[in-house]
Amino acid sequence: MTARATGGGGTTRGGAHDGTAAGAGCRASRDAYDATITRAGAPAGPAAPDDTYDVTVIGAGVVGTAIARELARYRLSTALVDASHDIGNGTSKANTAILHTGFDAVPDSLEARLVREGRHLLAAYAAETGIPVERVGALLIAWDGEQLAMLPTLLAKAERNGYHAARMLDAEELAAREPHLGPGALGALEIPDESIICPWSTPLAYATQAVRAGVHLHLDCRVQHIADDRGTHLLTTSRGTLRTRYLVNAAGLYADEIDRQFGHEVFTVTPRRGELIVFDKLARDLVRHILLPVPTAAGKGVLVAPTVFGNVLLGPTSEEIDDKSATDSTAEGIAFLREKGRRILPALLDEEVTAVYAGLRAATGSEDYRIQDHPALRYVAVGGIRSTGLTASMAIGAHVTGLLAGAGLDLGTPHDLPPVTLPNLGEAFPRPYRSAELIAEDPAYGTLVCHCEQVTLGEIRDALHSTIPPGSLDGLRRRTRAGSGRCQGFTCGPEVRARYEEARP
């Protein structure tokens, strides 16, 4: 069902943000690019020069795409391969979508450094490309005397990590800052620079820019075996063989399995399932900050956070499991989250639930990233990238590229990448259905398809004909928000599916 949207007054930005992320670019570019993307069932893409890539990156999540984007700055032949039908289709699509400051990282760890560097890089990149970011700040809340006594230690830890803007709040100021907070909170540590970000647009921007710069993206391409063939890596995949001089393993949950192809027993990935509840947009006024618990040895605990899409998140759980594909939500997990949420923000439990979902994090038993170069093998393993990987992604890309250079890869002189502007998915920034000027230029931006999320025909069309079109309806949802609203696609589903099917090759 479609309906006409009226383009009322000017497209002013609203919501709690500080202008560090651009909402520019309501419309996705429809220019033609010499992009090389291959999927199962499609003709194979052109081979690399001499049939051998300089570098191949395994894994097209937020870390793998960031590495590929960084490599695209150099005149190398680079491939990015993934077993899935789309980029960002694993851990990257199901996280808490926070742009971290790194205040609570292990001091002097690799993670601490890369998060500290990465947040500045990603904030600047978001402003350039239109990835929505809102600087809402975070409050680390103490609910008992023991937790309150830990706050000065956490403040000192933040300062050791180079973050000096944190400060203590007493119970009175905390109540004033978050009036809907549950009873009994004794105080908090404020981290004013913690932000929320779109987790879907970030890897899409990286991959789009990489592909436009010449990186070959091979989807539906599962790496089955790796062998040495006269000084090059020979990858046997579900779509044939691929040769590469250097190899980067950014396979996320499967990074340990790729690493064992080289005879290594360095780390084992144990999937850690995190279930989350997404509350309706009407709940958004209940919370002003990211509300964090005092961390324990089991993890950072359950948080309440607004999202750039206008919803409120409650979660995640933390459950170590054996199955790397077990992303089902459970009755036990949801009950646990509701119990925690009732203490943190009691009124939240009276709001409508839009969705529940679960993501798997690549836990390795270490409190630090497992990034290890093997120069003699021309191979870099990028494992154990936890929930901070989104924040650290660009810094990880630069770090891994440096390791490759140290292993003998001749990078040459870097060059500028083609600019990318993504369509805005953030609720606090201009959306096409509100732009009279845009609708006058192209009426498709005034034709609503998804009423819950105010997604227009023009946005769906642009996503389907973009540099990296979606490989599924879920991928289309992550590019447009269509079907993400309170009816979960009940109303718009048939038309969205029809548009998707029409655009499939």
Short mmCIF file of C-alpha atoms in Angstrom, two decimals:
data_model
loop_
_atom_site.label_atom_id
_atom_site.label_comp_id
_atom_site.label_asym_id
_atom_site.label_seq_id
_atom_site.Cartn_x
_atom_site.Cartn_y
_atom_site.Cartn_z
CA MET A 1 0.00 0.00 0.00
CA THR A 2 1.39 3.43 -0.90
CA ALA A 3 0.29 6.86 0.15
CA ARG A 4 1.34 10.35 -0.73
CA ALA A 5 3.40 12.23 1.86
CA THR A 6 3.19 15.96 2.01
CA GLY A 7 6.47 17.81 2.13
CA GLY A 8 5.80 20.35 4.80
CA GLY A 9 8.18 23.12 5.88
CA GLY A 10 11.97 23.01 5.81
CA THR A 11 13.95 19.93 6.74
CA THR A 12 15.39 21.00 10.06
CA ARG A 13 17.31 18.62 12.23
CA GLY A 14 15.81 17.67 15.57
CA GLY A 15 16.48 15.37 18.49
CA ALA A 16 19.35 15.15 20.95
CA HIS A 17 22.48 15.50 18.86
CA ASP A 18 25.39 17.87 18.63
CA GLY A 19 25.78 18.18 14.90
CA THR A 20 28.83 15.93 14.72
CA ALA A 21 27.04 13.61 12.28
CA ALA A 22 25.62 14.88 9.06
CA GLY A 23 22.06 14.15 8.14
CA ALA A 24 22.88 15.36 4.65
CA GLY A 25 22.01 13.30 1.65
CA CYS A 26 18.41 12.17 1.95
CA ARG A 27 18.77 10.55 -1.44
CA ALA A 28 21.10 7.70 -2.32
CA SER A 29 23.28 8.20 -5.37
CA ARG A 30 22.08 6.48 -8.55
CA ASP A 31 25.24 7.09 -10.55
CA ALA A 32 26.74 4.17 -12.46
CA TYR A 33 29.97 2.71 -11.11
CA ASP A 34 32.30 0.01 -12.39
CA ALA A 35 31.58 -1.99 -9.26
CA THR A 36 32.57 -5.64 -9.06
CA ILE A 37 30.13 -7.61 -6.93
CA THR A 38 29.50 -11.29 -7.44
CA ARG A 39 26.93 -13.50 -5.77
CA ALA A 40 26.00 -17.12 -6.08
CA GLY A 41 24.05 -17.68 -9.25
CA ALA A 42 25.63 -14.65 -10.93
CA PRO A 43 28.53 -14.69 -13.38
CA ALA A 44 31.93 -14.69 -11.75
CA GLY A 45 33.53 -11.27 -11.47
CA PRO A 46 36.67 -10.38 -13.37
CA ALA A 47 39.82 -11.99 -12.07
CA ALA A 48 42.55 -10.06 -10.37
CA PRO A 49 45.62 -9.07 -12.40
CA ASP A 50 47.60 -12.21 -13.26
CA ASP A 51 44.74 -14.16 -11.62
CA THR A 52 46.19 -13.35 -8.19
CA TYR A 53 45.01 -10.68 -5.76
CA ASP A 54 47.50 -8.69 -3.74
CA VAL A 55 45.29 -8.99 -0.64
CA THR A 56 42.12 -10.90 0.19
CA VAL A 57 40.04 -10.11 3.27
CA ILE A 58 37.81 -12.89 4.58
CA GLY A 59 34.71 -11.50 6.30
CA ALA A 60 32.55 -8.56 5.22
CA GLY A 61 31.37 -7.41 8.63
CA VAL A 62 32.13 -3.96 9.98
CA VAL A 63 35.79 -4.88 10.63
CA GLY A 64 36.41 -6.66 7.32
CA THR A 65 34.79 -3.88 5.30
CA ALA A 66 36.82 -1.27 7.21
CA ILE A 67 40.02 -3.15 6.36
CA ALA A 68 39.00 -3.44 2.71
CA ARG A 69 38.22 0.27 2.60
CA GLU A 70 41.63 1.13 4.04
CA LEU A 71 43.37 -1.13 1.51
CA ALA A 72 41.39 0.55 -1.27
CA ARG A 73 43.40 3.71 -0.59
CA TYR A 74 46.37 2.01 -2.23
CA ARG A 75 46.84 0.76 -5.77
CA LEU A 76 46.44 -2.88 -4.88
CA SER A 77 44.21 -5.60 -6.26
CA THR A 78 42.00 -6.46 -3.28
CA ALA A 79 39.20 -8.96 -2.76
CA LEU A 80 36.63 -9.01 0.03
CA VAL A 81 34.85 -12.37 0.44
CA ASP A 82 32.01 -13.44 2.68
CA ALA A 83 29.96 -16.60 3.08
CA SER A 84 26.75 -14.60 3.38
CA HIS A 85 24.63 -13.03 0.65
CA ASP A 86 25.21 -9.52 2.03
CA ILE A 87 27.73 -7.39 3.84
CA GLY A 88 27.35 -6.89 7.60
CA ASN A 89 25.07 -9.90 7.88
CA GLY A 90 26.58 -11.50 10.99
CA THR A 91 27.54 -9.96 14.32
CA SER A 92 27.62 -6.49 12.77
CA LYS A 93 23.88 -6.35 12.17
CA ALA A 94 22.85 -7.16 15.75
CA ASN A 95 24.60 -5.07 18.37
CA THR A 96 23.84 -2.23 20.75
CA ALA A 97 24.94 0.41 18.21
CA ILE A 98 27.04 2.50 20.57
CA LEU A 99 29.97 4.68 19.53
CA HIS A 100 32.16 4.10 22.58
CA THR A 101 34.71 6.38 24.19
CA GLY A 102 36.72 3.43 25.48
CA PHE A 103 36.57 4.78 29.01
CA ASP A 104 36.24 1.30 30.50
CA ALA A 105 38.68 -0.64 28.29
CA VAL A 106 41.64 -2.45 29.84
CA PRO A 107 44.29 0.29 30.07
CA ASP A 108 47.28 -0.06 27.72
CA SER A 109 45.54 -2.84 25.77
CA LEU A 110 45.35 -2.92 22.00
CA GLU A 111 41.58 -2.58 22.26
CA ALA A 112 41.91 0.56 24.39
CA ARG A 113 44.20 2.21 21.83
CA LEU A 114 42.15 1.25 18.79
CA VAL A 115 38.84 2.28 20.37
CA ARG A 116 40.34 5.61 21.43
CA GLU A 117 41.63 6.25 17.91
CA GLY A 118 38.67 4.70 16.15
CA ARG A 119 35.95 6.79 17.76
CA HIS A 120 37.47 10.01 16.45
CA LEU A 121 37.99 8.53 12.99
CA LEU A 122 34.46 7.15 12.81
CA ALA A 123 32.84 10.33 14.15
CA ALA A 124 34.55 12.35 11.40
CA TYR A 125 33.70 9.73 8.77
CA ALA A 126 30.07 9.69 9.85
CA ALA A 127 29.87 13.45 9.40
CA GLU A 128 31.28 13.09 5.87
CA THR A 129 29.10 10.22 4.72
CA GLY A 130 25.76 10.84 6.45
CA ILE A 131 25.91 8.00 8.98
CA PRO A 132 23.61 9.19 11.79
CA VAL A 133 25.25 9.75 15.19
CA GLU A 134 23.72 11.28 18.29
CA ARG A 135 25.89 12.33 21.22
CA VAL A 136 23.50 11.49 24.04
CA GLY A 137 26.10 10.64 26.70
CA ALA A 138 26.01 7.73 29.13
CA LEU A 139 25.39 7.29 32.84
CA LEU A 140 27.04 4.39 34.66
CA ILE A 141 24.56 3.89 37.51
CA ALA A 142 25.28 2.57 41.00
CA TRP A 143 22.34 0.79 42.61
CA ASP A 144 23.99 -0.24 45.89
CA GLY A 145 26.85 0.76 48.15
CA GLU A 146 29.33 -1.67 46.59
CA GLN A 147 28.69 -0.32 43.10
CA LEU A 148 28.88 3.26 44.35
CA ALA A 149 32.28 2.53 45.86
CA MET A 150 33.48 1.30 42.45
CA LEU A 151 32.73 4.55 40.62
CA PRO A 152 35.93 6.38 41.64
CA THR A 153 37.94 3.40 40.41
CA LEU A 154 36.10 3.50 37.08
CA LEU A 155 36.72 7.25 36.88
CA ALA A 156 40.44 6.67 37.38
CA LYS A 157 40.34 3.92 34.73
CA ALA A 158 38.74 6.31 32.26
CA GLU A 159 41.52 8.82 32.88
CA ARG A 160 44.17 6.13 32.38
CA ASN A 161 42.52 5.47 29.02
CA GLY A 162 42.93 9.11 28.07
CA TYR A 163 39.32 10.08 28.66
CA HIS A 164 39.09 13.06 31.04
CA ALA A 165 35.52 14.30 30.63
CA ALA A 166 33.90 11.77 32.99
CA ARG A 167 32.53 13.06 36.28
CA MET A 168 30.61 11.85 39.30
CA LEU A 169 26.91 12.58 39.83
CA ASP A 170 25.14 12.30 43.17
CA ALA A 171 21.67 10.78 43.53
CA GLU A 172 19.91 14.14 43.31
CA GLU A 173 21.58 15.22 40.08
CA LEU A 174 21.11 11.75 38.62
CA ALA A 175 17.36 11.88 39.33
CA ALA A 176 17.15 15.30 37.68
CA ARG A 177 18.97 14.04 34.59
CA GLU A 178 16.87 10.87 34.30
CA PRO A 179 13.49 11.50 35.97
CA HIS A 180 12.03 8.11 34.94
CA LEU A 181 14.83 6.11 36.53
CA GLY A 182 13.78 3.41 38.97
CA PRO A 183 13.98 4.04 42.73
CA GLY A 184 17.15 3.35 44.68
CA ALA A 185 19.87 4.72 42.39
CA LEU A 186 22.65 6.16 44.58
CA GLY A 187 24.76 7.98 42.00
CA ALA A 188 26.42 7.64 38.64
CA LEU A 189 29.51 8.24 36.57
CA GLU A 190 28.72 10.46 33.61
CA ILE A 191 30.49 9.83 30.30
CA PRO A 192 29.22 12.71 28.17
CA ASP A 193 30.78 11.64 24.85
CA GLU A 194 29.25 8.17 24.53
CA SER A 195 27.08 8.25 21.42
CA ILE A 196 24.60 6.17 19.47
CA ILE A 197 25.19 5.34 15.81
CA CYS A 198 23.60 3.43 12.93
CA PRO A 199 25.25 -0.01 12.91
CA TRP A 200 23.90 -0.86 9.45
CA SER A 201 25.05 2.22 7.53
CA THR A 202 28.62 1.97 8.80
CA PRO A 203 29.73 -1.29 7.10
CA LEU A 204 27.64 -0.35 4.07
CA ALA A 205 29.55 2.92 3.71
CA TYR A 206 32.90 1.16 4.07
CA ALA A 207 32.02 -1.55 1.53
CA THR A 208 30.46 0.90 -0.92
CA GLN A 209 33.53 3.08 -0.90
CA ALA A 210 35.83 0.08 -1.23
CA VAL A 211 33.90 -1.35 -4.19
CA ARG A 212 33.75 2.01 -5.94
CA ALA A 213 37.53 2.23 -5.53
CA GLY A 214 38.01 -1.15 -7.22
CA VAL A 215 37.81 -3.78 -4.48
CA HIS A 216 36.18 -7.00 -5.72
CA LEU A 217 33.35 -8.10 -3.41
CA HIS A 218 32.51 -11.81 -3.56
CA LEU A 219 29.35 -12.75 -1.65
CA ASP A 220 27.90 -16.22 -1.08
CA CYS A 221 31.54 -17.24 -1.14
CA ARG A 222 32.42 -19.51 1.78
CA VAL A 223 36.13 -20.27 2.24
CA GLN A 224 36.44 -24.03 2.60
CA HIS A 225 40.18 -24.66 2.42
CA ILE A 226 43.41 -22.65 2.34
CA ALA A 227 46.65 -24.03 0.91
CA ASP A 228 50.04 -22.67 -0.04
CA ASP A 229 50.68 -22.78 -3.78
CA ARG A 230 54.16 -21.66 -4.79
CA GLY A 231 54.21 -18.71 -2.43
CA THR A 232 50.58 -17.66 -2.81
CA HIS A 233 47.49 -18.56 -0.82
CA LEU A 234 45.09 -20.77 -2.76
CA LEU A 235 41.57 -20.41 -1.37
CA THR A 236 39.06 -23.08 -2.25
CA THR A 237 35.62 -21.52 -1.87
CA SER A 238 32.03 -22.53 -2.47
CA ARG A 239 32.28 -20.61 -5.75
CA GLY A 240 35.63 -21.80 -7.04
CA THR A 241 39.28 -21.02 -6.33
CA LEU A 242 40.90 -17.70 -5.57
CA ARG A 243 44.61 -16.84 -5.35
CA THR A 244 46.06 -14.11 -3.18
CA ARG A 245 49.51 -13.02 -2.05
CA TYR A 246 48.41 -11.74 1.36
CA LEU A 247 45.46 -12.85 3.47
CA VAL A 248 43.49 -11.14 6.25
CA ASN A 249 41.21 -13.24 8.43
CA ALA A 250 38.34 -11.06 9.69
CA ALA A 251 35.83 -13.91 9.75
CA GLY A 252 34.24 -13.00 13.10
CA LEU A 253 32.65 -16.03 14.71
CA TYR A 254 34.60 -18.26 12.33
CA ALA A 255 37.99 -16.56 12.69
CA ASP A 256 39.33 -19.43 14.80
CA GLU A 257 38.39 -21.96 12.13
CA ILE A 258 40.18 -19.96 9.43
CA ASP A 259 43.19 -19.56 11.73
CA ARG A 260 43.42 -23.33 12.21
CA GLN A 261 43.85 -23.70 8.45
CA PHE A 262 47.39 -22.45 9.16
CA GLY A 263 47.94 -24.98 11.93
CA HIS A 264 47.40 -22.44 14.70
CA GLU A 265 45.74 -23.15 18.06
CA VAL A 266 45.96 -19.59 19.35
CA PHE A 267 42.32 -18.87 20.21
CA THR A 268 38.87 -20.43 20.18
CA VAL A 269 35.74 -18.42 19.47
CA THR A 270 32.89 -19.21 21.85
CA PRO A 271 29.69 -17.55 20.65
CA ARG A 272 28.21 -15.28 23.30
CA ARG A 273 24.53 -14.71 22.63
CA GLY A 274 23.08 -11.33 23.49
CA GLU A 275 19.31 -10.95 23.33
CA LEU A 276 17.73 -7.51 23.12
CA ILE A 277 14.24 -5.98 23.21
CA VAL A 278 13.34 -3.04 20.96
CA PHE A 279 10.61 -0.79 22.33
CA ASP A 280 8.33 1.43 20.28
CA LYS A 281 9.20 5.03 19.47
CA LEU A 282 6.62 6.25 21.98
CA ALA A 283 9.06 5.08 24.67
CA ARG A 284 11.82 7.41 23.47
CA ASP A 285 10.93 10.25 25.85
CA LEU A 286 11.52 7.98 28.85
CA VAL A 287 15.30 8.01 28.51
CA ARG A 288 17.78 10.77 27.78
CA HIS A 289 21.11 8.96 28.04
CA ILE A 290 22.59 5.52 27.57
CA LEU A 291 22.00 3.91 30.96
CA LEU A 292 24.82 1.53 31.83
CA PRO A 293 25.25 -0.85 34.77
CA VAL A 294 28.47 -1.10 36.74
CA PRO A 295 30.37 -3.87 34.89
CA THR A 296 31.15 -7.25 36.41
CA ALA A 297 33.46 -10.11 35.48
CA ALA A 298 30.61 -11.57 33.37
CA GLY A 299 30.45 -8.50 31.11
CA LYS A 300 29.06 -5.02 30.88
CA GLY A 301 25.56 -6.12 31.82
CA VAL A 302 22.12 -4.94 30.72
CA LEU A 303 21.70 -1.40 29.47
CA VAL A 304 18.88 0.84 28.34
CA ALA A 305 19.71 3.01 25.35
CA PRO A 306 17.95 5.15 22.78
CA THR A 307 18.64 4.35 19.13
CA VAL A 308 19.18 6.64 16.16
CA PHE A 309 15.98 5.15 14.72
CA GLY A 310 13.93 6.61 17.57
CA ASN A 311 13.38 3.39 19.53
CA VAL A 312 14.69 2.25 22.92
CA LEU A 313 16.87 -0.83 23.41
CA LEU A 314 16.94 -3.06 26.49
CA GLY A 315 19.71 -5.65 26.68
CA PRO A 316 21.79 -7.58 26.03
CA THR A 317 21.88 -10.88 27.83
CA SER A 318 25.21 -12.71 27.92
CA GLU A 319 25.09 -16.45 27.35
CA GLU A 320 27.94 -18.61 26.08
CA ILE A 321 26.67 -21.24 23.66
CA ASP A 322 28.11 -23.82 21.25
CA ASP A 323 26.14 -23.09 18.09
CA LYS A 324 27.54 -20.26 15.93
CA SER A 325 24.20 -19.88 14.17
CA ALA A 326 21.90 -19.83 17.24
CA THR A 327 20.45 -16.33 16.97
CA ASP A 328 17.00 -17.25 18.25
CA SER A 329 15.51 -15.29 21.12
CA THR A 330 14.41 -17.25 24.16
CA ALA A 331 11.60 -16.91 26.67
CA GLU A 332 14.15 -17.08 29.48
CA GLY A 333 16.25 -14.32 27.95
CA ILE A 334 13.32 -11.99 27.43
CA ALA A 335 12.05 -12.61 30.98
CA PHE A 336 15.52 -11.83 32.34
CA LEU A 337 15.68 -8.56 30.40
CA ARG A 338 12.24 -7.49 31.56
CA GLU A 339 13.26 -8.12 35.16
CA LYS A 340 16.37 -5.98 34.74
CA GLY A 341 14.47 -3.29 32.83
CA ARG A 342 11.83 -3.05 35.54
CA ARG A 343 14.49 -1.87 38.00
CA ILE A 344 16.30 0.47 35.62
CA LEU A 345 13.32 2.17 33.96
CA PRO A 346 10.01 0.83 35.31
CA ALA A 347 7.77 2.75 32.90
CA LEU A 348 9.55 1.15 29.94
CA LEU A 349 7.84 -2.16 30.66
CA ASP A 350 4.45 -0.53 29.99
CA GLU A 351 5.47 0.39 26.44
CA GLU A 352 4.85 -1.62 23.29
CA VAL A 353 7.58 -3.97 22.08
CA THR A 354 8.45 -3.51 18.41
CA ALA A 355 10.86 -6.44 18.06
CA VAL A 356 13.25 -8.77 19.83
CA TYR A 357 16.50 -10.03 18.38
CA ALA A 358 19.72 -11.76 19.33
CA GLY A 359 23.30 -11.32 18.19
CA LEU A 360 26.36 -13.47 18.70
CA ARG A 361 29.64 -11.93 19.83
CA ALA A 362 33.00 -13.58 19.14
CA ALA A 363 34.23 -14.20 22.68
CA THR A 364 37.70 -15.75 22.99
CA GLY A 365 38.30 -15.72 26.74
CA SER A 366 40.63 -12.73 26.41
CA GLU A 367 39.97 -9.16 27.50
CA ASP A 368 41.82 -7.89 24.43
CA TYR A 369 41.53 -8.18 20.68
CA ARG A 370 43.28 -11.16 19.05
CA ILE A 371 45.04 -9.37 16.20
CA GLN A 372 48.20 -11.22 15.23
CA ASP A 373 50.42 -10.92 12.18
CA HIS A 374 52.38 -13.83 10.74
CA PRO A 375 54.86 -12.17 8.35
CA ALA A 376 56.39 -15.42 7.10
CA LEU A 377 52.93 -16.60 6.08
CA ARG A 378 51.83 -13.19 4.68
CA TYR A 379 48.79 -13.55 6.93
CA VAL A 380 47.04 -11.45 9.60
CA ALA A 381 44.44 -12.90 11.99
CA VAL A 382 41.85 -10.44 13.30
CA GLY A 383 39.95 -12.32 16.00
CA GLY A 384 38.11 -11.70 19.23
CA ILE A 385 36.73 -8.32 18.13
CA ARG A 386 34.09 -7.68 20.73
CA SER A 387 31.23 -5.18 20.92
CA THR A 388 33.65 -2.27 20.61
CA GLY A 389 34.61 -3.41 17.10
CA LEU A 390 32.16 -0.99 15.48
CA THR A 391 33.85 1.95 17.23
CA ALA A 392 37.38 0.69 16.57
CA SER A 393 36.75 -0.45 12.99
CA MET A 394 38.57 2.30 11.11
CA ALA A 395 41.54 2.16 13.49
CA ILE A 396 41.62 -1.63 13.10
CA GLY A 397 41.71 -1.13 9.33
CA ALA A 398 44.72 1.16 9.59
CA HIS A 399 46.44 -1.13 12.11
CA VAL A 400 46.01 -4.24 9.97
CA THR A 401 47.21 -2.41 6.86
CA GLY A 402 50.32 -1.44 8.77
CA LEU A 403 50.89 -5.07 9.76
CA LEU A 404 50.60 -6.10 6.12
CA ALA A 405 53.19 -3.51 5.17
CA GLY A 406 55.45 -4.86 7.89
CA ALA A 407 55.05 -8.31 6.38
CA GLY A 408 56.35 -7.08 3.05
CA LEU A 409 53.30 -5.74 1.21
CA ASP A 410 54.33 -2.74 -0.88
CA LEU A 411 51.53 -0.26 -0.31
CA GLY A 412 52.81 2.56 -2.44
CA THR A 413 51.34 6.04 -2.15
CA PRO A 414 47.79 6.40 -0.78
CA HIS A 415 45.15 8.18 -2.83
CA ASP A 416 41.77 9.70 -2.08
CA LEU A 417 38.73 7.44 -2.18
CA PRO A 418 35.58 8.30 -4.15
CA PRO A 419 33.18 10.20 -1.90
CA VAL A 420 30.17 8.40 -0.49
CA THR A 421 26.96 9.88 0.89
CA LEU A 422 24.48 7.41 2.30
CA PRO A 423 20.75 7.97 2.66
CA ASN A 424 19.97 9.04 6.20
CA LEU A 425 18.27 6.48 8.44
CA GLY A 426 18.36 8.58 11.62
CA GLU A 427 15.17 9.88 13.15
CA ALA A 428 16.80 13.12 14.33
CA PHE A 429 17.94 14.15 10.86
CA PRO A 430 16.14 15.09 7.61
CA ARG A 431 14.13 12.32 5.96
CA PRO A 432 12.90 12.42 2.35
CA TYR A 433 9.18 12.35 3.18
CA ARG A 434 9.56 15.69 4.96
CA SER A 435 11.33 17.49 2.11
CA ALA A 436 9.00 19.46 -0.16
CA GLU A 437 11.91 20.34 -2.44
CA LEU A 438 12.98 16.73 -2.87
CA ILE A 439 9.42 15.54 -3.47
CA ALA A 440 8.88 18.26 -6.08
CA GLU A 441 12.00 17.06 -7.89
CA ASP A 442 11.07 13.38 -7.66
CA PRO A 443 7.55 12.39 -6.49
CA ALA A 444 8.80 8.91 -5.51
CA TYR A 445 10.18 10.53 -2.34
CA GLY A 446 6.66 11.56 -1.42
CA THR A 447 5.14 8.12 -1.90
CA LEU A 448 5.11 6.26 1.40
CA VAL A 449 5.50 2.49 1.26
CA CYS A 450 6.30 1.74 4.92
CA HIS A 451 4.05 3.94 7.06
CA CYS A 452 5.49 2.89 10.43
CA GLU A 453 8.98 4.10 9.50
CA GLN A 454 7.95 6.66 6.84
CA VAL A 455 10.03 4.96 4.14
CA THR A 456 9.33 6.14 0.63
CA LEU A 457 9.30 4.47 -2.76
CA GLY A 458 12.28 6.58 -3.76
CA GLU A 459 14.40 5.27 -0.89
CA ILE A 460 13.52 1.65 -1.67
CA ARG A 461 14.27 2.18 -5.36
CA ASP A 462 17.63 3.78 -4.56
CA ALA A 463 18.65 0.95 -2.25
CA LEU A 464 17.72 -1.68 -4.83
CA HIS A 465 19.87 0.05 -7.48
CA SER A 466 22.76 1.10 -5.25
CA THR A 467 26.41 0.13 -5.58
CA ILE A 468 25.83 -2.84 -3.25
CA PRO A 469 22.16 -3.77 -3.55
CA PRO A 470 20.61 -5.87 -0.78
CA GLY A 471 20.87 -9.62 -1.03
CA SER A 472 17.62 -10.22 0.85
CA LEU A 473 14.56 -8.47 2.21
CA ASP A 474 16.36 -8.19 5.54
CA GLY A 475 19.20 -6.42 3.76
CA LEU A 476 16.69 -4.02 2.21
CA ARG A 477 15.28 -3.36 5.68
CA ARG A 478 18.75 -2.48 6.99
CA ARG A 479 19.26 -0.06 4.10
CA THR A 480 15.91 1.71 4.40
CA ARG A 481 14.15 0.74 7.69
CA ALA A 482 11.22 -0.60 5.65
CA GLY A 483 9.49 -3.27 7.73
CA SER A 484 11.25 -2.32 10.98
CA GLY A 485 8.30 -0.53 12.56
CA ARG A 486 5.57 -1.53 14.96
CA CYS A 487 3.70 -3.70 12.45
CA GLN A 488 6.95 -5.45 11.42
CA GLY A 489 6.08 -5.35 7.73
CA PHE A 490 2.51 -6.62 8.03
CA THR A 491 1.21 -3.71 5.98
CA CYS A 492 4.09 -2.85 3.67
CA GLY A 493 5.51 -6.36 3.30
CA PRO A 494 3.80 -7.36 0.04
CA GLU A 495 4.79 -4.20 -1.81
CA VAL A 496 8.35 -4.22 -0.43
CA ARG A 497 8.74 -7.83 -1.53
CA ALA A 498 7.33 -7.06 -4.97
CA ARG A 499 9.78 -4.17 -5.44
CA TYR A 500 12.63 -6.39 -4.30
CA GLU A 501 11.69 -9.22 -6.64
CA GLU A 502 11.36 -6.85 -9.57
CA ALA A 503 14.89 -5.54 -9.02
CA ARG A 504 16.58 -8.92 -8.64
CA PRO A 505 18.86 -9.84 -11.55
#
